[in-house]
Short mmCIF file of C-alpha atoms and ligand atoms in Angstrom, two decimals:
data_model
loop_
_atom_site.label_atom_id
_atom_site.label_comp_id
_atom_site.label_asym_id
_atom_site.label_seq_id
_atom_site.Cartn_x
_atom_site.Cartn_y
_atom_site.Cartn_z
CA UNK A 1 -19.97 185.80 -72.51
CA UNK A 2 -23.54 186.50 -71.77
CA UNK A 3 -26.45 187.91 -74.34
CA UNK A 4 -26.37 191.18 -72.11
CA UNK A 5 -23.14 191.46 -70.87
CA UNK A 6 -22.04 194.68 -70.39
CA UNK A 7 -25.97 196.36 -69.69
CA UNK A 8 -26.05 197.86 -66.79
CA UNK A 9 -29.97 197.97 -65.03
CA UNK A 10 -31.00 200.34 -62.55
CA UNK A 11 -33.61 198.27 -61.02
CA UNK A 12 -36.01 200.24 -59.35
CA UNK A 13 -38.32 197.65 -59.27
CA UNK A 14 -40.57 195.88 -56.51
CA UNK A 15 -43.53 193.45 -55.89
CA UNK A 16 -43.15 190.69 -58.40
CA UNK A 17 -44.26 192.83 -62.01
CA UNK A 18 -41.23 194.82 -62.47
CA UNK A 19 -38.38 192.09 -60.17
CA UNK A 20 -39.58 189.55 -62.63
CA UNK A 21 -38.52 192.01 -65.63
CA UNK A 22 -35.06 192.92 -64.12
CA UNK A 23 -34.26 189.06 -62.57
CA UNK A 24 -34.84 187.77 -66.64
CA UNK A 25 -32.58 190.27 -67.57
CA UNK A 26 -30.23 189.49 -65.29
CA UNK A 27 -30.48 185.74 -65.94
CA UNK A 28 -29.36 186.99 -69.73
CA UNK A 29 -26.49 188.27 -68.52
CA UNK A 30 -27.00 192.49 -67.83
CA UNK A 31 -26.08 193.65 -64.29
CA UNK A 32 -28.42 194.90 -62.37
CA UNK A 33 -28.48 196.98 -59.22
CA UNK A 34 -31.68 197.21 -57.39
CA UNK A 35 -32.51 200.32 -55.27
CA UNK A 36 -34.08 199.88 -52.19
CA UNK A 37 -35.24 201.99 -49.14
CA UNK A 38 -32.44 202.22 -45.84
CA UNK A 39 -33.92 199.54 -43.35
CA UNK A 40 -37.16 198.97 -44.94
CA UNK A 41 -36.42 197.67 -48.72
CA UNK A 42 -38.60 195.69 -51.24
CA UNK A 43 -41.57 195.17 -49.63
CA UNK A 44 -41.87 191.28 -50.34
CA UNK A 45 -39.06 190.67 -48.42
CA UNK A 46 -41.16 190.46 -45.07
CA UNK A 47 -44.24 189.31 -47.28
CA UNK A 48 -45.57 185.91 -46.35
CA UNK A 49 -42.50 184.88 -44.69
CA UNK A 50 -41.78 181.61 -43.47
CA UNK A 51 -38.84 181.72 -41.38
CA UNK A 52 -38.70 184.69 -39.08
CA UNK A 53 -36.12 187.81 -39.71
CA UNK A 54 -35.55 185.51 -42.80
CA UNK A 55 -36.43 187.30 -46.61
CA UNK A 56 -39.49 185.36 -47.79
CA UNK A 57 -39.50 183.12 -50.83
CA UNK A 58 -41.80 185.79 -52.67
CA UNK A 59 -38.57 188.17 -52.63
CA UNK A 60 -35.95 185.70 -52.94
CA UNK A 61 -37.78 184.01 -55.84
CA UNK A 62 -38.14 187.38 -57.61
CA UNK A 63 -34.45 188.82 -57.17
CA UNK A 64 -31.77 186.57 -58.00
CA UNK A 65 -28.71 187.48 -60.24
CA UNK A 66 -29.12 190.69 -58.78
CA UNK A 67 -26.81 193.50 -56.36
CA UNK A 68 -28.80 195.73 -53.34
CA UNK A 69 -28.03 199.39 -53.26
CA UNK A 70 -30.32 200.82 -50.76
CA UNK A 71 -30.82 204.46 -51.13
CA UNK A 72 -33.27 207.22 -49.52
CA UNK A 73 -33.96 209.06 -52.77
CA UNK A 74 -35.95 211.63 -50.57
CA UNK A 75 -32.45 212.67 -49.10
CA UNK A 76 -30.31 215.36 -51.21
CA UNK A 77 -27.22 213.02 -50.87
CA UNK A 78 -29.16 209.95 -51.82
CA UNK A 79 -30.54 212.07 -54.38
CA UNK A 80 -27.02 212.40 -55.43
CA UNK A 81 -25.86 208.75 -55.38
CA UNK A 82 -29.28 207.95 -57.62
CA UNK A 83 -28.19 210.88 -60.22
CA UNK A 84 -24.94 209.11 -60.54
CA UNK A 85 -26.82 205.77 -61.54
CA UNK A 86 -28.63 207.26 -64.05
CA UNK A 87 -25.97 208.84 -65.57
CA UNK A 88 -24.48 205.03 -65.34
CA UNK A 89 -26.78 202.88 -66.45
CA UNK A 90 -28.05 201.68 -69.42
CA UNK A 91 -32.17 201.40 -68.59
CA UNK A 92 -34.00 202.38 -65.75
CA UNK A 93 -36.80 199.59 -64.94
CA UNK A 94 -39.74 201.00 -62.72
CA UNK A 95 -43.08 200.02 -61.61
CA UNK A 96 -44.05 202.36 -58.99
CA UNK A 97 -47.52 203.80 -58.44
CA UNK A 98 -48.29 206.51 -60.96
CA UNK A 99 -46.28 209.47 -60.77
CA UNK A 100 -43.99 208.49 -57.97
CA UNK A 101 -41.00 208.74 -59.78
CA UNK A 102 -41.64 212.29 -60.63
CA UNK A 103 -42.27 213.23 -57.54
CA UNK A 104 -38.73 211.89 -56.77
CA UNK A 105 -37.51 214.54 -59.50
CA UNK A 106 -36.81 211.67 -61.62
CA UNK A 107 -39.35 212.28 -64.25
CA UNK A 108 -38.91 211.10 -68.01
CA UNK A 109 -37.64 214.60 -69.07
CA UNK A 110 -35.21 214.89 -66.30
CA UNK A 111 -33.56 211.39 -66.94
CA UNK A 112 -33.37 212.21 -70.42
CA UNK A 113 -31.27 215.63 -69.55
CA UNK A 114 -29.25 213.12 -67.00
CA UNK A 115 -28.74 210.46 -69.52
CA UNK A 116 -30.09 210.79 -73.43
CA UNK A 117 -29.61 206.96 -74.02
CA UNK A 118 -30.92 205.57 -71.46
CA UNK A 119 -33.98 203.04 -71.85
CA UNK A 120 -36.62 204.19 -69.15
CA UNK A 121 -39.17 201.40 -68.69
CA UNK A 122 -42.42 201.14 -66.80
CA UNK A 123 -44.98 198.48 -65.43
CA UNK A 124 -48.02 200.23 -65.07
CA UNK A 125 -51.56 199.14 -63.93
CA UNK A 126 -53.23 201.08 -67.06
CA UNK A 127 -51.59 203.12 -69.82
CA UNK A 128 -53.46 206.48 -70.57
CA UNK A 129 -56.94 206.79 -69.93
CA UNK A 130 -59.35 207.29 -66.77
CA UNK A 131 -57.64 204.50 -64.94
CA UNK A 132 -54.18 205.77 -65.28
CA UNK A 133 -53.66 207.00 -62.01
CA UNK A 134 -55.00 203.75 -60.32
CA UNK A 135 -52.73 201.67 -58.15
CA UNK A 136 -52.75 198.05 -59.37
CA UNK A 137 -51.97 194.32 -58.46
CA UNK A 138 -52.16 191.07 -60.10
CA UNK A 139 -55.80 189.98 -59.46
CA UNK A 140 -56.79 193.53 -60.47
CA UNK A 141 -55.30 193.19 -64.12
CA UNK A 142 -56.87 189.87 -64.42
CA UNK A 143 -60.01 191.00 -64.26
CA UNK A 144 -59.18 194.41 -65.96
CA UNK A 145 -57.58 192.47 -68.64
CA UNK A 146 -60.39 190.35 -70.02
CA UNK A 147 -58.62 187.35 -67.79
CA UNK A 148 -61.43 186.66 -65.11
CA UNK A 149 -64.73 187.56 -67.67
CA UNK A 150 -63.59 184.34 -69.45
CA UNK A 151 -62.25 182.10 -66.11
CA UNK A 152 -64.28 179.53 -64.69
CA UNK A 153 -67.44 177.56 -65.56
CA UNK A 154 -70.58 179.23 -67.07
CA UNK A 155 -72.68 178.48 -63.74
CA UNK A 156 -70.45 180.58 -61.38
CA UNK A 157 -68.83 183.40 -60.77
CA UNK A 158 -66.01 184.83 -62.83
CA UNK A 159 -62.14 183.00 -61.64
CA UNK A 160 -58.58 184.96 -61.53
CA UNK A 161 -55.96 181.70 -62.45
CA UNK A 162 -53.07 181.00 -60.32
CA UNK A 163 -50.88 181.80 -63.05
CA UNK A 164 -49.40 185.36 -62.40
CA UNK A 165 -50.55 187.05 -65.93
CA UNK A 166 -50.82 190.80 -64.65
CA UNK A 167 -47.39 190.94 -62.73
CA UNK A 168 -44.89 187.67 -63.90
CA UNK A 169 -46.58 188.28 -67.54
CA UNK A 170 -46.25 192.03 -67.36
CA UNK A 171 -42.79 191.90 -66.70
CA UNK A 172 -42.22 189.28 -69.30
CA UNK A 173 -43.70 191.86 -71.77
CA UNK A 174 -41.64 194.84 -70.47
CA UNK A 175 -38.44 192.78 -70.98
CA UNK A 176 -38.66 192.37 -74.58
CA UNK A 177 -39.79 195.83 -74.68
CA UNK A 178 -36.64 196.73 -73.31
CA UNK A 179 -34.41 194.68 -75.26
CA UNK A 180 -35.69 195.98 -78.08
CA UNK A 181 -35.26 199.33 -77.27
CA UNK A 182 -31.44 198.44 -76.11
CA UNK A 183 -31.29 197.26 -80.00
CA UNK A 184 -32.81 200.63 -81.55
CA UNK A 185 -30.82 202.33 -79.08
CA UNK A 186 -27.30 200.76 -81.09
CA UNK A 187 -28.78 202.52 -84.77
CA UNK A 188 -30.39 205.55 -83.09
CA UNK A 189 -27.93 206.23 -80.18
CA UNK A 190 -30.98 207.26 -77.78
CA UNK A 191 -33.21 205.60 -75.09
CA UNK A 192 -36.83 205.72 -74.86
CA UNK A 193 -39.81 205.10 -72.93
CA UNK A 194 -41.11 201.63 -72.68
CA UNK A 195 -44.52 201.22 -71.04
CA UNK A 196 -46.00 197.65 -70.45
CA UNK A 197 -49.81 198.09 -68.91
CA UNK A 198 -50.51 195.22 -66.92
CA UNK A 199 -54.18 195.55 -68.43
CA UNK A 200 -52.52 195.38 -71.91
CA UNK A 201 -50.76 192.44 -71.19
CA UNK A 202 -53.31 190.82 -69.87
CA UNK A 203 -55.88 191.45 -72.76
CA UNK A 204 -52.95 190.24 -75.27
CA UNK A 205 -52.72 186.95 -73.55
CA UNK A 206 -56.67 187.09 -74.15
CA UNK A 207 -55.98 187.75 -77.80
CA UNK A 208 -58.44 184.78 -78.81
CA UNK A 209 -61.55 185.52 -76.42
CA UNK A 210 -61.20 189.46 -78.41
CA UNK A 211 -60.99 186.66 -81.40
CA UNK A 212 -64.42 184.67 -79.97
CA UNK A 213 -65.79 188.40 -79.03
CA UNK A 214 -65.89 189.44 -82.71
CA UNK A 215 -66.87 185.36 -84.24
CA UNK A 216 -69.85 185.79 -81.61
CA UNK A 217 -71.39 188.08 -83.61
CA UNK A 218 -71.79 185.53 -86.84
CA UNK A 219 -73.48 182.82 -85.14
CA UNK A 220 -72.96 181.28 -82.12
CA UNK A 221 -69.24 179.45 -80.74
CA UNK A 222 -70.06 175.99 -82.03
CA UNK A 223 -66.98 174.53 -80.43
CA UNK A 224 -67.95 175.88 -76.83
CA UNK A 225 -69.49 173.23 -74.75
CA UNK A 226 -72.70 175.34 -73.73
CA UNK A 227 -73.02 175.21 -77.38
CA UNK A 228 -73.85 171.53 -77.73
CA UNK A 229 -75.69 171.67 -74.53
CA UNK A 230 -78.03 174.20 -76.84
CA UNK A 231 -77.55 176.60 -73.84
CA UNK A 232 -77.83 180.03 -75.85
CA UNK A 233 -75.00 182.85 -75.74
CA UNK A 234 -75.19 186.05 -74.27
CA UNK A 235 -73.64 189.03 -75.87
CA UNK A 236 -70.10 188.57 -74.67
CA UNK A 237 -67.95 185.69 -74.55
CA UNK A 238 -68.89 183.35 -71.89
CA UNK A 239 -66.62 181.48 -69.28
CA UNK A 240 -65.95 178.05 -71.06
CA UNK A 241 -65.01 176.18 -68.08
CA UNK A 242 -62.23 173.77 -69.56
CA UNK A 243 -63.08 173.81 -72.91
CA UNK A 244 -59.85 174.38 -75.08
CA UNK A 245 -59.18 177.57 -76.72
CA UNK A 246 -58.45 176.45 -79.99
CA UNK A 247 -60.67 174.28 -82.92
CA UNK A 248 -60.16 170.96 -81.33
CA UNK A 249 -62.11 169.75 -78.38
CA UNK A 250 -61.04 169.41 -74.76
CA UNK A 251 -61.71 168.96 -71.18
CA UNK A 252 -60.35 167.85 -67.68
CA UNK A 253 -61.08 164.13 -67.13
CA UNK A 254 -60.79 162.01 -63.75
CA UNK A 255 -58.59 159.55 -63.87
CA UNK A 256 -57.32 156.81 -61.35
CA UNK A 257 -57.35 157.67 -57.51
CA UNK A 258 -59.31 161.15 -58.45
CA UNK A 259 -61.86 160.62 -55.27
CA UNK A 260 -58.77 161.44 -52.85
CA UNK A 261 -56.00 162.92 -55.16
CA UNK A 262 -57.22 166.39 -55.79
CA UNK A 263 -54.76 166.42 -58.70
CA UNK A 264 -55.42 162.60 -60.22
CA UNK A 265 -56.56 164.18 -63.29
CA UNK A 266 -55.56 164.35 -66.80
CA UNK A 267 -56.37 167.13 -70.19
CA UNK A 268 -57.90 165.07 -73.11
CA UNK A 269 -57.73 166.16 -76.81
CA UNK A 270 -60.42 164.95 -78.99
CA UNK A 271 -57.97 165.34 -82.14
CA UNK A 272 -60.01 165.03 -84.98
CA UNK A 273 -56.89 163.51 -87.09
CA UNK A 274 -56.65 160.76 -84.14
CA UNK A 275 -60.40 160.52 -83.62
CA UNK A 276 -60.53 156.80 -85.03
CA UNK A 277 -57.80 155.78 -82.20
CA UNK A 278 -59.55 157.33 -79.44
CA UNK A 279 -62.94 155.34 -80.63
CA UNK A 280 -60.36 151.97 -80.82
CA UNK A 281 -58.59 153.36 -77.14
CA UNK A 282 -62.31 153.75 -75.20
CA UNK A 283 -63.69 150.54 -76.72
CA UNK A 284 -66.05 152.65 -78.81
CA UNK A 285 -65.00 151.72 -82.73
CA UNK A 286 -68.14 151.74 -83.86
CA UNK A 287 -68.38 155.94 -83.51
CA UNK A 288 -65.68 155.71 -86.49
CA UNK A 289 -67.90 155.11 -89.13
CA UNK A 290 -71.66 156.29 -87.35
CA UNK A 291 -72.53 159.64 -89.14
CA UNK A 292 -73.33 161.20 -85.56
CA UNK A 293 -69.81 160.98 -84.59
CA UNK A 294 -67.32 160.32 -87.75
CA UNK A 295 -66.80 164.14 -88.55
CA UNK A 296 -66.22 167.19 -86.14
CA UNK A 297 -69.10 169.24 -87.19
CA UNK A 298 -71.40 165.49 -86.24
CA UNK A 299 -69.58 165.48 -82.85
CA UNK A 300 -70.27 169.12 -81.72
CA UNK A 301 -73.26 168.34 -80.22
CA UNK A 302 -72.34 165.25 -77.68
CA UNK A 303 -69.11 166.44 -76.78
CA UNK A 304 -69.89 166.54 -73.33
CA UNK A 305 -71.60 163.04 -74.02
CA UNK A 306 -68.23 161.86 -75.66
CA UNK A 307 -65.86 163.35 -72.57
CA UNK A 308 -68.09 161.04 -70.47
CA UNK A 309 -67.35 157.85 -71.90
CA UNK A 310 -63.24 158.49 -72.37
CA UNK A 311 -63.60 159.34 -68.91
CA UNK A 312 -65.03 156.05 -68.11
CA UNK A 313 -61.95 154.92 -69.94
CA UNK A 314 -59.18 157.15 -68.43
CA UNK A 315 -61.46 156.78 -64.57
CA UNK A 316 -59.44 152.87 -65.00
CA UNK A 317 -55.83 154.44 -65.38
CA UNK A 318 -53.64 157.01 -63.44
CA UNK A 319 -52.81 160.24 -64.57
CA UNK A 320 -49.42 158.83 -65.79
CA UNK A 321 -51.02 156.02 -67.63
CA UNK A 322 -53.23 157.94 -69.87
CA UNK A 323 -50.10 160.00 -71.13
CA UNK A 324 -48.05 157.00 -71.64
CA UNK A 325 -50.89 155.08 -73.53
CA UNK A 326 -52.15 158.16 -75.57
CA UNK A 327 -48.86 159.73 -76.69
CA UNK A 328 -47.54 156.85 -78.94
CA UNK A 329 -50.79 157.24 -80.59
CA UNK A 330 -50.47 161.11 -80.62
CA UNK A 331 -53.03 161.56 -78.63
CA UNK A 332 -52.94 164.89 -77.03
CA UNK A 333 -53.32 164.79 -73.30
CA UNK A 334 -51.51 166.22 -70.26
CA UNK A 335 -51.24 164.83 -66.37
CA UNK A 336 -52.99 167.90 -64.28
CA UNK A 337 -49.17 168.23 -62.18
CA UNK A 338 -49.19 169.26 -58.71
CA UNK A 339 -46.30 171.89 -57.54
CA UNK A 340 -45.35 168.52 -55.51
CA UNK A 341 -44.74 166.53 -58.58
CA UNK A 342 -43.07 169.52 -60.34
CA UNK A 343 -40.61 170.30 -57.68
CA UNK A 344 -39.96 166.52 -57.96
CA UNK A 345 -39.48 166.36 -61.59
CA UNK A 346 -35.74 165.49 -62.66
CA UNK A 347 -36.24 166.71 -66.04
CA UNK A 348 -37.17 169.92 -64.98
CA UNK A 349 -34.19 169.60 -62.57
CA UNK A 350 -31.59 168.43 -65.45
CA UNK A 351 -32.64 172.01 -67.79
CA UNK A 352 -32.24 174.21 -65.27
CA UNK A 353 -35.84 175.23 -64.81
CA UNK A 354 -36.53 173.90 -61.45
CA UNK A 355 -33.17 175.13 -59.64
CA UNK A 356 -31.95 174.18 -55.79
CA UNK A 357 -30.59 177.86 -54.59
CA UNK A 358 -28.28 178.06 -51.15
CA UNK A 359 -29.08 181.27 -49.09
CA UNK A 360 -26.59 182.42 -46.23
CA UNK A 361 -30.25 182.73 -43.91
CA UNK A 362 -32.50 180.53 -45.66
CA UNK A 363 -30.68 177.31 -46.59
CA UNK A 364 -31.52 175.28 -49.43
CA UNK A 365 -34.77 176.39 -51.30
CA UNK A 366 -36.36 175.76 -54.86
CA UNK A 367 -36.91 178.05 -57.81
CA UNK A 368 -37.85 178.57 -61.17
CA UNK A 369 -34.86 179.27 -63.20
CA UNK A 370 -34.92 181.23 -66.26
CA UNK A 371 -37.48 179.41 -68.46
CA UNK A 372 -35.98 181.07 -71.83
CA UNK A 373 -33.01 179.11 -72.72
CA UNK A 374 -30.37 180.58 -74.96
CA UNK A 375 -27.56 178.22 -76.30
CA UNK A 376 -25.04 180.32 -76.14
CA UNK A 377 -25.99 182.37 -72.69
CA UNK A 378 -26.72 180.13 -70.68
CA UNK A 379 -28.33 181.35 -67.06
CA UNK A 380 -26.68 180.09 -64.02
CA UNK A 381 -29.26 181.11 -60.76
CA UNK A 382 -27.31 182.95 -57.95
CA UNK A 383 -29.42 183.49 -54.81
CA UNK A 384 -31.04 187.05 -54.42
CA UNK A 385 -28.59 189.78 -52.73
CA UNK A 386 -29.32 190.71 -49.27
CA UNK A 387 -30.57 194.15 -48.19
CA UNK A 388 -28.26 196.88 -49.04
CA UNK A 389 -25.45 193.58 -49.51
CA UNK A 390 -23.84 195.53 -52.65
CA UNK A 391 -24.34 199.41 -51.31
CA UNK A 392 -20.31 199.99 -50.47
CA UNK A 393 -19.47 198.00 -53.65
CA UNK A 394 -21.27 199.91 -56.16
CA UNK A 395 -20.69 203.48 -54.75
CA UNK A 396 -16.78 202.62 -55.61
CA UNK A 397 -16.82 200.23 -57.73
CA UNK A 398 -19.93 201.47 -60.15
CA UNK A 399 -20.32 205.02 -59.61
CA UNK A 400 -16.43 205.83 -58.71
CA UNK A 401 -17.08 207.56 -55.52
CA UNK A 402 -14.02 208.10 -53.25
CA UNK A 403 -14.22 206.42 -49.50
CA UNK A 404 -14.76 209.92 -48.16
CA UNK A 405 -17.49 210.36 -50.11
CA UNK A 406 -18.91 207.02 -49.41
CA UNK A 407 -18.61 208.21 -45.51
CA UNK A 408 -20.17 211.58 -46.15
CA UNK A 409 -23.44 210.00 -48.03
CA UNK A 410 -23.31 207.62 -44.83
CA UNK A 411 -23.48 210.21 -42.62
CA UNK A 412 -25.84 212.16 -44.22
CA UNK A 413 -28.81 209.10 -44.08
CA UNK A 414 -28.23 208.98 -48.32
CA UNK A 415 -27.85 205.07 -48.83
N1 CAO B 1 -36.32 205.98 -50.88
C1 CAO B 1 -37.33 206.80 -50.52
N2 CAO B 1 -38.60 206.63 -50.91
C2 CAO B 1 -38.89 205.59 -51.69
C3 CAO B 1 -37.89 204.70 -52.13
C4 CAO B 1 -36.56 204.92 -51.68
N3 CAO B 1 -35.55 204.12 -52.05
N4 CAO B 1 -38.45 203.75 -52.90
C5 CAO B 1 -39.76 204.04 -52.95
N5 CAO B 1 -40.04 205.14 -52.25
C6 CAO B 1 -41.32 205.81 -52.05
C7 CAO B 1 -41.90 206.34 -53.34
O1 CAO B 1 -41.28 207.55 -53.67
C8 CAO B 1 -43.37 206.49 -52.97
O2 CAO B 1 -43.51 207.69 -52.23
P1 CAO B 1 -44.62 208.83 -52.55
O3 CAO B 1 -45.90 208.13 -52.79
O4 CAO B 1 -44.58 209.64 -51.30
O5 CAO B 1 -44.16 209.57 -53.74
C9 CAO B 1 -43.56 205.38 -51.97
O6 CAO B 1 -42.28 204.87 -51.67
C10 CAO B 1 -44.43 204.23 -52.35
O7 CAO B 1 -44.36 203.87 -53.70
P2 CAO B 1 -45.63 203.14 -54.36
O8 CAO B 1 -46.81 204.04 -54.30
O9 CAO B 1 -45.25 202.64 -55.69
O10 CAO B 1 -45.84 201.86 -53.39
P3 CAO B 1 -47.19 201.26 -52.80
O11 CAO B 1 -46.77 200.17 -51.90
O12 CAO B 1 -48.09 202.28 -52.22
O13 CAO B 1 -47.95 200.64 -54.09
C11 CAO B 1 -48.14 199.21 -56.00
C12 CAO B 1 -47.54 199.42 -54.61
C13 CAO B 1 -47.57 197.94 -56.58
C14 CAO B 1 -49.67 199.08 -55.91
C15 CAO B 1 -47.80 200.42 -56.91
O14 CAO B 1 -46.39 200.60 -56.87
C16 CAO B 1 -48.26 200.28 -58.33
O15 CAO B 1 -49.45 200.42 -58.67
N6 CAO B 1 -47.32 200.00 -59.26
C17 CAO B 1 -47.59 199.94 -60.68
C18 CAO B 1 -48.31 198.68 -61.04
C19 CAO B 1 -47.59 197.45 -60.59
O16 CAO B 1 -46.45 197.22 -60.88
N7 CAO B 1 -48.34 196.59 -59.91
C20 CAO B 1 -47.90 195.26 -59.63
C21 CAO B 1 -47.16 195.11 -58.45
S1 CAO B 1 -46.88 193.40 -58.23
O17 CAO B 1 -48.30 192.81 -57.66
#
């Protein structure tokens, strides 16, 4: 039995925002049937492709656990076959451009009249306001979001991060939206709307520069580098290159082989419980008991000064080396990994979050499995369906329509 077992998903999702929604729900166990256009289908499936007349890894790494329907819901007999699914389903997951859906005739109200409990869920680029009608990707929310204001160091320009906030995080957001609506839905007995704005979810993964926004206007962010570099703040909050987000101090350090290894670098804690076995680690044990450097508030000032000299420490050890040394002394510190090492990892391997995937066209290729591990539902990764793989299936099997009919919606250019 799996956490969702029984939920059916009409997955009208595509891109990587809304897939990444449906393929986490599907990893917990709902079933869900992604719509796609006749012939033409997600685009991401021809995205960056690496194989030729092969679906790319950006589609394939976005839909498993999930069944193709392909439908033109611009035809009346498509329009049909779609009706039917809403009347089926359980939650309708969407992140077209604004108003699209309507303009199918599949606006809130109408899916509602279709189908009173079912869950209709959107990725947006804004919620209401004067950029609600805007179309949106990922690098857009970042810097909509707050994301790319506070990215990068205080010298340049502002920085979007690899890390897919606006879509992968928007659809992260939209998921528990949704299963909490599907747990309303079992006292109230009706759907609802669930809107995640990838500008929302962006700023709420910013929650503590809104937090630095509002401390700025005390005094300035003593724990911020440019602070002990007496390099005065502006009137928002500055990019803080690697400087850590919370109270205790941070920053990116070279470490063995960094002058040809772009990635031979490790993340260094300056703990202030552990602060007298960092001075013993670096060979500095005297800073223990000299008033400049025995308390935090002392240090704040040299604390580029003190990332120098345990980086003249760490410069003498790998990457590898500095974890292994620092953690029995609970040192906080983490190896900068490559996507090399990680897809190497065998403990990533062993919990099912790096996963090897066969594809009928592709082969053997990595993934990320479902990074939310439930004891009792657990996620086994099935490769993503093909295009329109599952049409025949669910017209009979889901939506109970007779072979006739399955040849008549054929005919008519519906699925
Ligand atoms: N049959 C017939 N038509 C279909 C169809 C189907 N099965 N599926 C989609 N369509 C049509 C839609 O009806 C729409 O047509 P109209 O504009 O004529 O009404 C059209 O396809 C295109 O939809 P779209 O505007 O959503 O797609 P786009 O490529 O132009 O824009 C995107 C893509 C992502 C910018 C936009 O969908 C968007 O802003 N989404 C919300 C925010 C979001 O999720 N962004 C992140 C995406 S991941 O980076």
């Amino acid at each position: 039995m799996k956490a969702l077992e029984g939920v059916k998903i009409l997955d009208f999702t595509h891109v990587q925002s809304g897939p990444t929604c449906t393929q986490l729900l599907a990893w917990f166990g709902a079933d869900v049937i992604k719509v796609e256009r006749p012939g033409v289908g997600d685009a991401t499936r021809g995205q960056l492709r690496d194989i030729p007349d092969v679906d790319s890894l950006y589609f394939t790494m976005l839909n498993h656990n999930k069944r193709s329907i392909t439908i033109d819901t611009k035809n009346p007999k498509g329009k049909e076959v779609l009706e039917r699914l809403v009347k089926t389903c359980d939650v309708l997951v969407e992140n077209f451009a604004p108003g699209a859906l309507d303009r199918m005739g599949f606006s809130w109200e109408r899916v509602q009249e279709l189908n009173p409990r079912m869950i209709y869920a959107s990725v947006k680029g804004f919620g209401p306001g004067p950029y609600e009608d805007c179309k949106v990707y990922e690098n857009v929310a970042q810097c909509t979001g707050g994301a790319a204001s506070t990215t990068g160091f205080l010298d340049g320009p502002p920085l979007v991060t690899g890390a897919q906030i606006g879509d992968s995080g928007t659809g992260l957001h939209l998921a528990l939206g949704i299963v909490a609506a599907l747990f309303q839905r079992e006292k109230s007995g009706t759907g609802q709307r669930v809107l995640a704005a990838m500008q929302d979810g962006v700023l709420n993964l910013c929650r503590v520069k809104l937090r630095d926004q509002q401390r700025l206007q005390h005094g300035p962010l003593q724990e911020y580098s440019q602070h002990g570099k007496g390099i005065p703040f502006g009137d928002a909050v500055p990019r803080a290159g690697n400087d850590s987000g919370g109270g205790q101090p941070g920053w990116i350090l070279k470490c063995k082989g960094w002058e040809t290894d772009p990635d031979a670098y490790v993340y260094f804690i300056t703990q202030a419980a552990v602060w007298g076995k960092i001075c013993d680690l670096i060979g500095k044990p005297e800073w223990k008991e000299d008033p400049g450097y025995a308390t935090p508030p002392a240090r704040l000032d040299k604390i580029a000064q003190i990332f120098d000299t345990i980086e003249t420490w760490t410069k003498t050890k790998t990457k590898f080396e500095v974890m292994a040394t620092c953690n029995p002394l609970d040192i906080p510190c983490g190896p900068i990994l490559s996507m090399r090492e990680l897809a190497e990892e065998q403990s990533l391997r062993e919990t099912g979050t790096i996963v090897e995937v066969d594809h009928p066209k592709r082969g053997k290729y990595l993934t990320v499995g479902n990074p939310v591990k439930l004891s009792d539902s657990p996620a086994k990764v099935t490769r993503s369906p093909l295009l329109g793989e599952h049409t025949d299936e669910i017209l009979s099997d889901v939506l109970g329509f007779s072979k006739d009919e399955v040849k008549v919606i054929r005919e008519a250019g519906g699925v």
